[in-house]
Amino acid sequence: MIGQKYNNNLQYLLIVVAGALLFLPFLGNVALFDWDEVNFAEIAREMIVTGDYLNVQINYQPFWEKPPLFIWMQALSMKLFGINEFAARFPNAICGITTLLVIFAIGKKIHNEKMGLTWVLVYAGSILPFFYFKSGIIDPWFNLFIFLGIYFATISIDRSRVQLLSGASIGLAILTKGPVALLIFGLVAIVFLFSFILTNIKKSTTSQNQISKFPNFQIISKSLSLFAIGLLLTGGSWFLIMIANGHLDVVIDFIVYQVRLFSTKDAGHGGFPGYHVVILMLGVFPASAFLFGGLKAGPEENFLQKNWRRVMIILLAVVVVLFEIVQTKIVHYSSLAYFPLTYLATLALYRTGLSEKPFSRSSRIILWTLAILWMTVIAGFTLVGLNKVWLMNSGLIKDPFAVANLAADIRWTGFETLVALALIPGIAGFFILKKPFHKMIALFSASLVFTFLTMTIFTGKIEGYVQRAPIEFYKKHSGEDCYINTLGFKSYAHLFYGKKMPQDNPLSYDKEWLLNGKIDKNAYFVYKITKKEEYSRLYPQLNVLYEKNGFIFAARYPD
């Protein structure tokens, strides 16, 4: 008994150490990306500056798009590590470690220890799941809370404490990002119940003894009540406090914004039909190659395993369909699907490992196709970097802003293509090794190395092209008593990297006053070269300081 407990603790400790080695290094090496990363970090910075940890603000104005839980995590991190990139991303590194522990524990409970460890390897070794734990966006914690809520609900029949935990988890998800958490949970629950009923109707036509017992009304009402209590204690707390403090308008604006996301494209983030299917298949490589093998029922499944597989299929379908309907198309909107996708892939891999049968032809074809695509992407990035002068003069790129971005002084050696080669040992091992579990370890270990190297080498170069010039400008003027703003494009970077403080003059928040009013100190503006002629005509009072990498930097001085 003692030896078993020691072994269990050692497994969890090893996962913590592995997660820390994967997710903590190089967190602060690259500037935060506009919008999302900078947006949340700036809200946390303003909480620290003002000492107001109840109200969510951006540019010291009420911000109703997000609730505060993740922002509190970032603010605490900034208190520990300072206001910087590492602190902004640190909460998600912790989320990554926590997520690996959670999926190991769930995999172990529903199946066994080997299944749990396999799921950890598949999740950590897939590209986008790994990537998001080294970011400063809100979704990793949001997804984890929803996933826990669904898991607790799946195992909660006649277990009061677990029903409370399910509601509390969904409440924490609401407090992290918003009520879409309850929508997703509700859709999964409704679809599961319908599928449960339909399955039993079908069974009743064959054998009455096979019908699963459906919980009676008393049990369901008790479960819903306990779930609601957990939900209100967590998810409802901040909203009730806001209303009690006279901020009902902020709560209403928050709800209106959530509705708008479903009906409009947010700031140009549209997409094509099937956008999230493509993102998940390509982004959750190599797990996505084995997804379809986990959809089928297995003869060895017990009641809990069957229900959990069904819940995972439903969750995957709900996320994909829901966010295909949503007009705003952003990569991380479907990131909750990483949990069911990797579980179903792990299930397929685990079954194949136990049976020692060959992997299906379709899985091998998808694996080859996706691997070639990723290696081509890496080689393509490198070729663009090495031949940027030719590309800029070729006329192939019609957007002058993109052409000017390429002029950034980013060093390429050609050795970057070697990152693509990191996949080759894994693919070779998958096709050469005999044992299925050996194939799996080779493939996902190589993918993990590939993802780590890709992020370490390429992320900084991409950031250098798309935003380094303005961020350098903001940092340069961060210690000056001045105004800094953008024209013609949305950004939060000038607030965070310009270290904006609360302004005594209320007019300073009015961009029109900064452009045409009687300003009391220097006002700096950043805009894209695509607006050069228009803004030269509209704002002749602006003095152009210089142009760099597609951005124009201008100033207006007091009379």
Coordinates of C-alpha atoms in Angstrom, one line a residue:
M1 CA 0.0 0.0 0.0
I2 CA 2.8 2.4 1.0
G3 CA 4.8 1.5 -2.1
Q4 CA 1.8 2.1 -4.4
K5 CA 1.1 5.5 -2.8
Y6 CA 4.8 6.4 -3.3
N7 CA 4.7 5.3 -6.9
N8 CA 1.5 7.4 -7.5
N9 CA 3.1 10.5 -5.9
L10 CA 6.3 10.0 -8.0
Q11 CA 4.2 9.9 -11.2
Y12 CA 2.5 13.2 -10.4
L13 CA 5.9 14.7 -9.4
L14 CA 7.5 13.6 -12.7
I15 CA 4.6 15.2 -14.7
V16 CA 5.0 18.5 -12.7
V17 CA 8.8 18.5 -13.5
A18 CA 8.2 17.6 -17.1
G19 CA 5.5 20.3 -17.5
A20 CA 7.8 22.9 -15.9
L21 CA 10.6 22.0 -18.2
L22 CA 8.3 22.3 -21.2
F23 CA 6.2 25.4 -20.4
L24 CA 8.4 27.7 -18.3
P25 CA 11.6 28.2 -20.4
F26 CA 11.7 31.3 -22.7
L27 CA 8.3 32.7 -21.6
G28 CA 9.6 36.2 -21.5
N29 CA 11.8 36.2 -24.6
V30 CA 9.3 37.6 -27.0
A31 CA 7.1 40.7 -26.7
L32 CA 3.4 40.2 -26.0
F33 CA 1.4 39.9 -29.2
D34 CA -1.3 42.5 -30.0
W35 CA -4.3 42.2 -29.3
D36 CA -5.2 39.4 -26.9
E37 CA -1.9 38.9 -25.0
V38 CA -1.3 42.6 -24.5
N39 CA -5.0 43.3 -23.8
F40 CA -5.1 41.0 -20.7
A41 CA -1.7 42.0 -19.5
E42 CA -2.6 45.7 -19.7
I43 CA -5.8 45.1 -17.7
A44 CA -3.7 43.4 -15.0
R45 CA -1.1 46.2 -15.1
E46 CA -3.9 48.8 -14.7
M47 CA -5.3 46.9 -11.7
I48 CA -1.9 47.2 -10.0
V49 CA -1.4 50.8 -10.9
T50 CA -4.9 51.9 -9.7
G51 CA -5.2 49.3 -6.8
D52 CA -8.7 48.6 -8.1
Y53 CA -9.0 44.8 -8.4
L54 CA -12.8 44.7 -8.7
N55 CA -13.4 46.7 -11.9
V56 CA -11.9 45.5 -15.2
Q57 CA -10.5 48.5 -17.1
I58 CA -8.5 49.1 -20.2
N59 CA -7.0 52.6 -20.8
Y60 CA -8.5 53.3 -17.3
Q61 CA -12.0 53.1 -18.8
P62 CA -14.6 50.3 -18.0
F63 CA -14.0 47.2 -20.1
W64 CA -17.0 44.9 -20.3
E65 CA -15.7 42.2 -22.6
K66 CA -14.1 39.9 -20.0
P67 CA -14.6 39.1 -16.3
P68 CA -11.6 39.3 -14.0
L69 CA -10.5 35.8 -12.8
F70 CA -7.6 35.3 -15.3
I71 CA -6.7 39.0 -14.9
W72 CA -6.4 38.4 -11.2
M73 CA -4.0 35.6 -11.9
Q74 CA -1.9 37.8 -14.1
A75 CA -1.9 40.6 -11.6
L76 CA -0.7 38.2 -8.8
S77 CA 2.0 37.0 -11.2
M78 CA 3.1 40.6 -11.9
K79 CA 3.3 41.2 -8.2
L80 CA 5.7 38.3 -7.9
F81 CA 7.8 38.7 -11.1
G82 CA 7.3 42.3 -12.1
I83 CA 5.3 43.8 -14.9
N84 CA 6.7 41.9 -17.9
E85 CA 6.1 39.2 -20.5
F86 CA 7.2 36.3 -18.3
A87 CA 4.6 37.4 -15.6
A88 CA 1.9 37.8 -18.2
R89 CA 2.4 34.2 -19.5
F90 CA 3.3 32.5 -16.2
P91 CA -0.4 31.7 -15.3
N92 CA -0.8 29.6 -18.5
A93 CA 2.4 27.7 -17.8
I94 CA 0.9 26.8 -14.5
C95 CA -2.3 25.9 -16.3
G96 CA -0.2 23.6 -18.6
I97 CA 1.2 21.7 -15.7
T98 CA -2.2 21.5 -14.1
T99 CA -3.8 20.3 -17.3
L100 CA -1.3 17.4 -17.7
L101 CA -2.0 16.4 -14.1
V102 CA -5.7 16.5 -14.7
I103 CA -5.8 14.4 -17.8
F104 CA -3.4 11.9 -16.3
A105 CA -5.7 11.5 -13.3
I106 CA -8.9 11.3 -15.4
G107 CA -7.3 8.9 -17.9
K108 CA -6.1 6.7 -14.9
K109 CA -9.5 6.7 -13.3
I110 CA -11.6 6.0 -16.4
H111 CA -9.1 3.5 -17.9
N112 CA -5.8 2.9 -16.2
E113 CA -2.4 4.3 -15.5
K114 CA -1.0 3.5 -18.9
M115 CA -3.9 5.3 -20.6
G116 CA -3.4 8.3 -18.4
L117 CA 0.3 8.6 -19.3
T118 CA -0.4 8.0 -23.0
W119 CA -2.9 10.9 -22.9
V120 CA -0.3 13.2 -21.3
L121 CA 2.2 12.4 -24.0
V122 CA -0.4 12.9 -26.8
Y123 CA -1.6 16.2 -25.4
A124 CA 1.8 17.7 -24.7
G125 CA 3.2 16.4 -28.0
S126 CA 0.5 18.0 -30.1
I127 CA 1.3 21.4 -31.6
L128 CA -1.4 23.9 -30.6
P129 CA -2.1 22.4 -27.1
F130 CA 1.6 22.9 -26.3
F131 CA 1.7 26.4 -27.9
Y132 CA -1.2 27.8 -25.9
F133 CA 0.5 27.0 -22.5
K134 CA 3.3 29.4 -23.5
S135 CA 1.0 32.3 -24.3
G136 CA -0.7 35.0 -22.3
I137 CA -4.3 34.5 -23.6
I138 CA -7.3 33.6 -21.5
D139 CA -8.4 30.3 -23.1
P140 CA -6.2 27.7 -21.4
W141 CA -7.8 28.2 -17.9
F142 CA -11.2 28.8 -19.4
N143 CA -11.0 25.4 -21.3
L144 CA -9.7 23.6 -18.3
F145 CA -12.6 24.8 -16.0
I146 CA -15.2 23.7 -18.6
F147 CA -13.5 20.4 -19.1
L148 CA -13.5 19.8 -15.3
G149 CA -17.2 20.8 -15.1
I150 CA -18.1 18.3 -17.8
Y151 CA -16.0 15.5 -16.2
F152 CA -17.5 16.0 -12.7
A153 CA -21.0 16.0 -14.3
T154 CA -20.2 12.7 -16.1
I155 CA -19.3 10.9 -12.8
S156 CA -21.6 12.8 -10.5
I157 CA -24.7 10.6 -10.3
D158 CA -25.7 10.3 -6.6
R159 CA -22.5 12.1 -5.5
S160 CA -23.5 15.5 -4.0
R161 CA -19.9 16.8 -3.6
V162 CA -19.0 16.1 -7.2
Q163 CA -22.2 17.8 -8.5
L164 CA -21.2 20.9 -6.5
L165 CA -17.7 20.7 -8.1
S166 CA -19.2 20.5 -11.6
G167 CA -21.2 23.7 -11.0
A168 CA -18.3 25.4 -9.3
S169 CA -16.0 24.6 -12.3
I170 CA -18.4 26.0 -14.8
G171 CA -18.8 29.0 -12.6
L172 CA -15.0 29.5 -12.6
A173 CA -15.1 29.3 -16.4
I174 CA -17.7 32.0 -16.5
L175 CA -15.6 34.1 -14.2
T176 CA -12.7 33.6 -16.5
K177 CA -14.2 34.4 -19.9
G178 CA -18.0 34.6 -19.8
P179 CA -21.4 32.8 -20.0
V180 CA -20.4 30.8 -23.2
A181 CA -19.0 28.3 -20.7
L182 CA -22.6 27.5 -19.5
L183 CA -23.8 27.5 -23.0
I184 CA -21.3 24.8 -24.0
F185 CA -21.9 22.8 -20.9
G186 CA -25.7 23.0 -21.4
L187 CA -25.4 21.9 -25.1
V188 CA -23.2 19.0 -24.2
A189 CA -25.6 17.9 -21.4
I190 CA -28.7 18.2 -23.7
V191 CA -27.2 16.3 -26.6
F192 CA -25.9 13.6 -24.2
L193 CA -29.3 13.1 -22.6
F194 CA -31.0 12.9 -26.1
S195 CA -28.4 10.3 -27.2
F196 CA -28.9 8.4 -24.0
I197 CA -32.7 8.3 -24.5
L198 CA -32.4 7.3 -28.2
T199 CA -29.9 4.6 -27.4
N200 CA -32.3 3.1 -24.8
I201 CA -35.2 3.3 -27.2
K202 CA -33.2 1.4 -29.7
K203 CA -32.2 -1.2 -27.1
S204 CA -35.8 -1.7 -26.0
T205 CA -36.6 -3.1 -29.4
T206 CA -34.1 -5.9 -29.0
S207 CA -33.7 -6.8 -25.3
Q208 CA -35.4 -5.1 -22.3
N209 CA -32.6 -6.2 -20.0
Q210 CA -30.0 -4.1 -21.8
I211 CA -31.7 -0.8 -21.0
S212 CA -29.7 1.5 -18.8
K213 CA -31.4 2.9 -15.8
F214 CA -32.3 6.5 -16.3
P215 CA -32.1 8.7 -13.1
N216 CA -35.5 9.6 -11.7
F217 CA -36.9 13.1 -11.4
Q218 CA -35.8 13.4 -7.7
I219 CA -32.2 12.7 -8.5
I220 CA -32.1 15.0 -11.5
S221 CA -33.7 17.9 -9.6
K222 CA -31.2 17.4 -6.7
S223 CA -28.3 17.3 -9.1
L224 CA -29.4 20.5 -10.8
S225 CA -29.9 22.3 -7.5
L226 CA -26.4 21.3 -6.3
F227 CA -24.9 22.3 -9.7
A228 CA -26.7 25.7 -9.5
I229 CA -25.4 26.3 -6.0
G230 CA -21.8 25.6 -7.1
L231 CA -22.3 27.8 -10.2
L232 CA -23.7 30.8 -8.3
L233 CA -21.1 30.6 -5.5
T234 CA -18.3 31.0 -8.1
G235 CA -19.5 32.3 -11.4
G236 CA -22.2 34.6 -10.0
S237 CA -20.1 36.1 -7.2
W238 CA -18.3 38.9 -9.2
F239 CA -21.4 39.8 -11.1
L240 CA -23.5 40.2 -7.9
I241 CA -20.7 42.2 -6.3
M242 CA -20.6 44.5 -9.4
I243 CA -24.4 45.0 -9.3
A244 CA -24.2 45.7 -5.5
N245 CA -21.6 48.3 -6.1
G246 CA -23.8 50.1 -8.7
H247 CA -22.2 48.7 -11.8
L248 CA -25.3 47.1 -13.4
D249 CA -24.5 48.9 -16.6
V250 CA -21.1 47.1 -16.9
V251 CA -22.8 43.7 -16.4
I252 CA -25.4 44.6 -19.1
D253 CA -22.7 45.7 -21.5
F254 CA -20.8 42.5 -20.9
I255 CA -23.8 40.4 -21.8
V256 CA -24.5 42.5 -24.9
Y257 CA -20.9 42.0 -26.0
Q258 CA -21.1 38.2 -25.6
V259 CA -24.3 38.2 -27.8
R260 CA -22.6 40.4 -30.5
L261 CA -19.7 37.9 -30.8
F262 CA -22.1 35.3 -32.1
S263 CA -23.7 37.5 -34.7
T264 CA -20.9 39.7 -36.1
K265 CA -17.3 39.4 -37.2
D266 CA -15.2 41.0 -34.5
A267 CA -12.9 43.5 -36.0
G268 CA -12.4 41.7 -39.2
H269 CA -11.8 38.2 -37.8
G270 CA -13.9 36.4 -40.3
G271 CA -13.2 33.0 -41.8
F272 CA -14.2 30.4 -44.4
P273 CA -16.7 27.5 -43.8
G274 CA -14.9 24.7 -42.1
Y275 CA -12.3 27.1 -40.6
H276 CA -12.1 25.3 -37.3
V277 CA -12.1 21.8 -38.8
V278 CA -9.0 22.8 -40.7
I279 CA -7.4 24.5 -37.7
L280 CA -8.0 21.4 -35.5
M281 CA -6.8 18.9 -38.0
L282 CA -3.6 20.8 -38.8
G283 CA -3.0 22.4 -35.4
V284 CA -3.5 19.4 -33.2
F285 CA -1.0 17.4 -35.2
P286 CA -0.1 14.5 -34.8
A287 CA -3.1 13.6 -32.5
S288 CA -5.6 14.6 -35.2
A289 CA -4.3 11.8 -37.5
F290 CA -5.7 9.2 -35.0
L291 CA -8.9 11.0 -34.1
F292 CA -11.3 8.9 -36.1
G293 CA -10.1 5.6 -34.7
G294 CA -11.4 6.7 -31.2
L295 CA -15.0 7.3 -32.4
K296 CA -15.9 3.7 -32.4
A297 CA -17.1 1.7 -29.4
G298 CA -14.8 -1.0 -28.1
P299 CA -15.9 -4.4 -26.9
E300 CA -14.0 -3.9 -23.7
E301 CA -15.8 -0.7 -22.7
N302 CA -17.5 -0.5 -19.3
F303 CA -20.4 1.8 -18.5
L304 CA -18.2 4.8 -17.5
Q305 CA -15.8 4.4 -20.4
K306 CA -18.7 4.3 -22.9
N307 CA -20.3 7.4 -21.4
W308 CA -17.0 9.3 -21.3
R309 CA -16.3 8.4 -24.9
R310 CA -19.8 9.6 -25.9
V311 CA -19.3 12.8 -23.9
M312 CA -16.0 13.5 -25.6
I313 CA -17.5 13.0 -29.1
I314 CA -20.4 15.3 -28.2
L315 CA -18.0 18.0 -26.7
L316 CA -15.9 17.9 -29.9
A317 CA -19.0 18.2 -32.1
V318 CA -20.5 21.0 -30.0
V319 CA -17.3 23.1 -30.1
V320 CA -16.8 22.7 -33.8
V321 CA -20.4 23.4 -34.8
L322 CA -20.9 26.2 -32.3
F323 CA -17.8 28.1 -33.4
E324 CA -18.5 27.5 -37.0
I325 CA -21.8 29.3 -36.4
V326 CA -20.1 32.2 -34.6
Q327 CA -19.2 34.8 -37.1
T328 CA -15.9 35.8 -35.4
K329 CA -13.3 33.3 -36.4
I330 CA -10.1 33.2 -34.3
V331 CA -7.8 30.2 -33.9
H332 CA -8.2 29.8 -30.1
Y333 CA -12.0 29.9 -30.2
S334 CA -12.1 26.1 -30.8
S335 CA -9.2 25.3 -28.4
L336 CA -11.6 23.5 -26.0
A337 CA -11.7 20.8 -28.6
Y338 CA -8.1 19.9 -27.8
F339 CA -9.4 17.8 -24.8
P340 CA -11.8 15.5 -26.6
L341 CA -9.7 15.4 -29.8
T342 CA -6.6 14.2 -27.9
Y343 CA -8.6 11.8 -25.8
L344 CA -10.2 10.1 -28.8
A345 CA -6.8 10.0 -30.5
T346 CA -5.3 8.5 -27.3
L347 CA -8.1 5.9 -27.1
A348 CA -7.3 4.8 -30.7
L349 CA -3.6 4.7 -30.0
Y350 CA -4.1 2.8 -26.7
R351 CA -6.4 0.2 -28.3
T352 CA -4.0 -0.4 -31.1
G353 CA -1.1 -0.7 -28.6
L354 CA -3.0 -3.4 -26.7
S355 CA -4.0 -5.3 -29.7
E356 CA -0.7 -4.8 -31.5
K357 CA -2.5 -4.5 -34.8
P358 CA -1.3 -2.2 -37.5
F359 CA -2.5 1.4 -37.5
S360 CA -5.2 2.1 -40.0
R361 CA -4.4 3.1 -43.6
S362 CA -6.4 6.4 -43.2
S363 CA -4.4 7.3 -40.0
R364 CA -1.1 6.7 -41.8
I365 CA -2.2 8.8 -44.8
I366 CA -3.4 11.7 -42.6
L367 CA -0.2 11.5 -40.6
W368 CA 2.0 11.7 -43.7
T369 CA 0.0 14.5 -45.2
L370 CA 0.0 16.7 -42.1
A371 CA 3.7 16.1 -41.4
I372 CA 4.6 17.1 -45.0
L373 CA 2.5 20.3 -44.6
W374 CA 4.2 21.3 -41.4
M375 CA 7.7 20.7 -42.8
T376 CA 6.7 22.7 -45.8
V377 CA 5.5 25.6 -43.6
I378 CA 8.8 25.6 -41.8
A379 CA 10.8 25.5 -45.0
G380 CA 8.6 28.1 -46.5
F381 CA 9.1 30.6 -43.6
T382 CA 12.8 30.1 -43.9
L383 CA 12.8 30.6 -47.7
V384 CA 10.8 33.8 -47.3
G385 CA 13.2 35.1 -44.7
L386 CA 16.2 34.3 -46.8
N387 CA 14.8 35.8 -50.0
K388 CA 12.8 38.6 -48.6
V389 CA 14.4 41.3 -50.8
W390 CA 13.5 39.4 -54.0
L391 CA 10.0 38.8 -52.7
M392 CA 9.5 42.5 -51.8
N393 CA 10.5 43.5 -55.3
S394 CA 8.7 40.7 -57.2
G395 CA 5.2 42.3 -57.0
L396 CA 3.7 39.0 -55.8
I397 CA 2.6 40.6 -52.5
K398 CA 0.0 43.2 -53.3
D399 CA -0.3 44.6 -49.7
P400 CA 2.2 47.5 -49.3
F401 CA 2.0 47.1 -45.5
A402 CA 3.0 43.4 -45.7
V403 CA 5.8 44.3 -48.1
A404 CA 7.1 46.9 -45.6
N405 CA 6.9 44.4 -42.7
L406 CA 9.3 42.2 -44.6
A407 CA 11.9 45.0 -44.5
A408 CA 12.4 44.4 -40.8
D409 CA 16.0 43.6 -39.8
I410 CA 15.5 39.9 -38.9
R411 CA 18.5 37.6 -39.3
W412 CA 18.1 34.3 -41.1
T413 CA 20.9 31.8 -41.5
G414 CA 19.1 29.0 -43.4
F415 CA 19.7 26.6 -40.5
E416 CA 16.1 27.3 -39.4
T417 CA 15.0 24.6 -41.9
L418 CA 16.6 22.0 -39.7
V419 CA 13.7 22.4 -37.3
A420 CA 11.5 20.6 -39.9
L421 CA 13.9 17.7 -39.7
A422 CA 13.0 17.2 -36.0
L423 CA 9.8 15.5 -37.3
I424 CA 11.7 13.0 -39.4
P425 CA 12.9 10.6 -36.6
G426 CA 9.4 10.5 -35.2
I427 CA 7.8 9.7 -38.6
A428 CA 10.5 7.2 -39.4
G429 CA 10.1 5.6 -36.0
F430 CA 6.4 5.4 -36.4
F431 CA 6.7 3.5 -39.7
I432 CA 9.8 1.4 -38.8
L433 CA 9.4 0.3 -35.2
K434 CA 7.4 -2.9 -34.5
K435 CA 5.6 -2.2 -31.2
P436 CA 2.6 0.3 -31.4
F437 CA 3.6 1.9 -28.1
H438 CA 7.1 2.4 -29.3
K439 CA 5.8 4.0 -32.5
M440 CA 3.7 6.3 -30.5
I441 CA 6.5 7.4 -28.1
A442 CA 8.8 8.1 -31.1
L443 CA 6.2 10.1 -33.0
F444 CA 4.9 12.3 -30.1
S445 CA 8.4 12.9 -28.6
A446 CA 9.6 14.1 -32.0
S447 CA 6.5 16.3 -32.4
L448 CA 7.2 17.8 -28.9
V449 CA 10.7 18.7 -29.8
F450 CA 9.6 20.1 -33.2
T451 CA 7.0 22.3 -31.5
F452 CA 9.4 23.5 -28.8
L453 CA 12.1 24.4 -31.4
T454 CA 9.5 26.0 -33.7
M455 CA 8.3 28.3 -30.9
T456 CA 11.8 29.1 -29.7
I457 CA 13.2 29.9 -33.1
F458 CA 10.3 31.3 -35.2
T459 CA 8.1 33.1 -32.8
G460 CA 10.6 35.9 -32.2
K461 CA 11.2 36.4 -35.9
I462 CA 7.5 36.6 -36.6
E463 CA 7.1 39.2 -33.8
G464 CA 10.0 41.1 -35.3
Y465 CA 8.2 41.5 -38.6
V466 CA 4.7 42.3 -37.4
Q467 CA 5.1 44.6 -34.3
R468 CA 8.6 45.1 -33.1
A469 CA 9.0 48.6 -34.6
P470 CA 6.0 50.1 -32.8
I471 CA 6.8 48.4 -29.6
E472 CA 10.4 49.8 -29.7
F473 CA 8.8 53.3 -30.2
Y474 CA 6.4 52.8 -27.3
K475 CA 9.2 51.7 -25.0
K476 CA 11.4 54.7 -26.1
H477 CA 8.7 57.1 -24.9
S478 CA 7.5 55.2 -21.9
G479 CA 9.4 57.3 -19.5
E480 CA 8.3 60.6 -21.0
D481 CA 5.3 62.6 -19.8
C482 CA 3.4 62.5 -23.1
Y483 CA 0.4 61.0 -24.9
I484 CA 0.8 57.9 -27.2
N485 CA -1.9 56.6 -29.4
T486 CA -2.6 54.7 -32.6
L487 CA -4.5 55.8 -35.7
G488 CA -6.5 53.6 -38.0
F489 CA -5.9 50.3 -36.2
K490 CA -6.8 48.7 -32.9
S491 CA -4.0 48.1 -30.4
Y492 CA -3.3 47.8 -26.7
A493 CA 0.5 47.7 -27.0
H494 CA 1.0 51.5 -26.7
L495 CA -0.7 51.3 -23.3
F496 CA 1.3 48.4 -21.9
Y497 CA 4.7 49.2 -23.4
G498 CA 4.2 53.0 -23.1
K499 CA 3.4 52.4 -19.4
K500 CA 0.4 54.7 -19.6
M501 CA -0.7 56.2 -16.3
P502 CA -4.1 57.6 -15.3
Q503 CA -4.6 61.0 -16.8
D504 CA -5.9 64.0 -14.8
N505 CA -7.2 65.7 -17.9
P506 CA -10.3 63.8 -19.1
L507 CA -9.9 65.3 -22.6
S508 CA -6.7 63.2 -23.0
Y509 CA -8.8 60.1 -23.6
D510 CA -10.4 61.8 -26.6
K511 CA -8.4 61.0 -29.8
E512 CA -9.9 64.0 -31.6
W513 CA -8.7 66.3 -28.9
L514 CA -5.2 64.9 -29.1
L515 CA -5.3 65.5 -32.9
N516 CA -6.9 68.9 -33.0
G517 CA -7.3 70.3 -29.4
K518 CA -5.0 72.5 -27.3
I519 CA -2.8 69.8 -25.9
D520 CA -0.5 70.4 -22.9
K521 CA 2.3 68.0 -23.8
N522 CA 3.7 66.0 -26.7
A523 CA 1.3 63.6 -28.4
Y524 CA 2.7 60.7 -30.5
F525 CA 0.8 58.7 -33.0
V526 CA 1.5 55.5 -34.9
Y527 CA -0.3 54.5 -38.1
K528 CA 0.3 52.2 -41.1
I529 CA 1.8 53.3 -44.4
T530 CA -1.4 52.4 -46.1
K531 CA -2.9 55.5 -44.4
K532 CA 0.0 57.8 -45.2
E533 CA -1.6 59.9 -47.9
E534 CA -5.0 60.1 -46.2
Y535 CA -3.6 61.2 -42.8
S536 CA -1.2 63.6 -44.4
R537 CA -4.2 65.4 -45.9
L538 CA -6.5 65.1 -42.8
Y539 CA -3.9 65.9 -40.2
P540 CA -1.3 68.3 -41.6
Q541 CA -0.4 69.3 -38.0
L542 CA 1.3 66.0 -37.5
N543 CA 5.1 65.9 -37.8
V544 CA 6.3 62.7 -39.3
L545 CA 9.3 61.5 -37.3
Y546 CA 10.2 58.4 -39.3
E547 CA 8.9 55.3 -41.0
K548 CA 9.9 51.8 -40.2
N549 CA 8.6 48.3 -41.2
G550 CA 5.3 49.5 -42.5
F551 CA 4.5 51.9 -39.6
I552 CA 4.7 55.7 -39.6
F553 CA 5.6 57.5 -36.3
A554 CA 4.4 61.1 -36.0
A555 CA 4.2 63.7 -33.3
R556 CA 2.1 66.8 -32.5
Y557 CA 3.6 69.3 -30.1
P558 CA 1.8 71.9 -27.8
D559 CA 1.4 75.3 -29.4

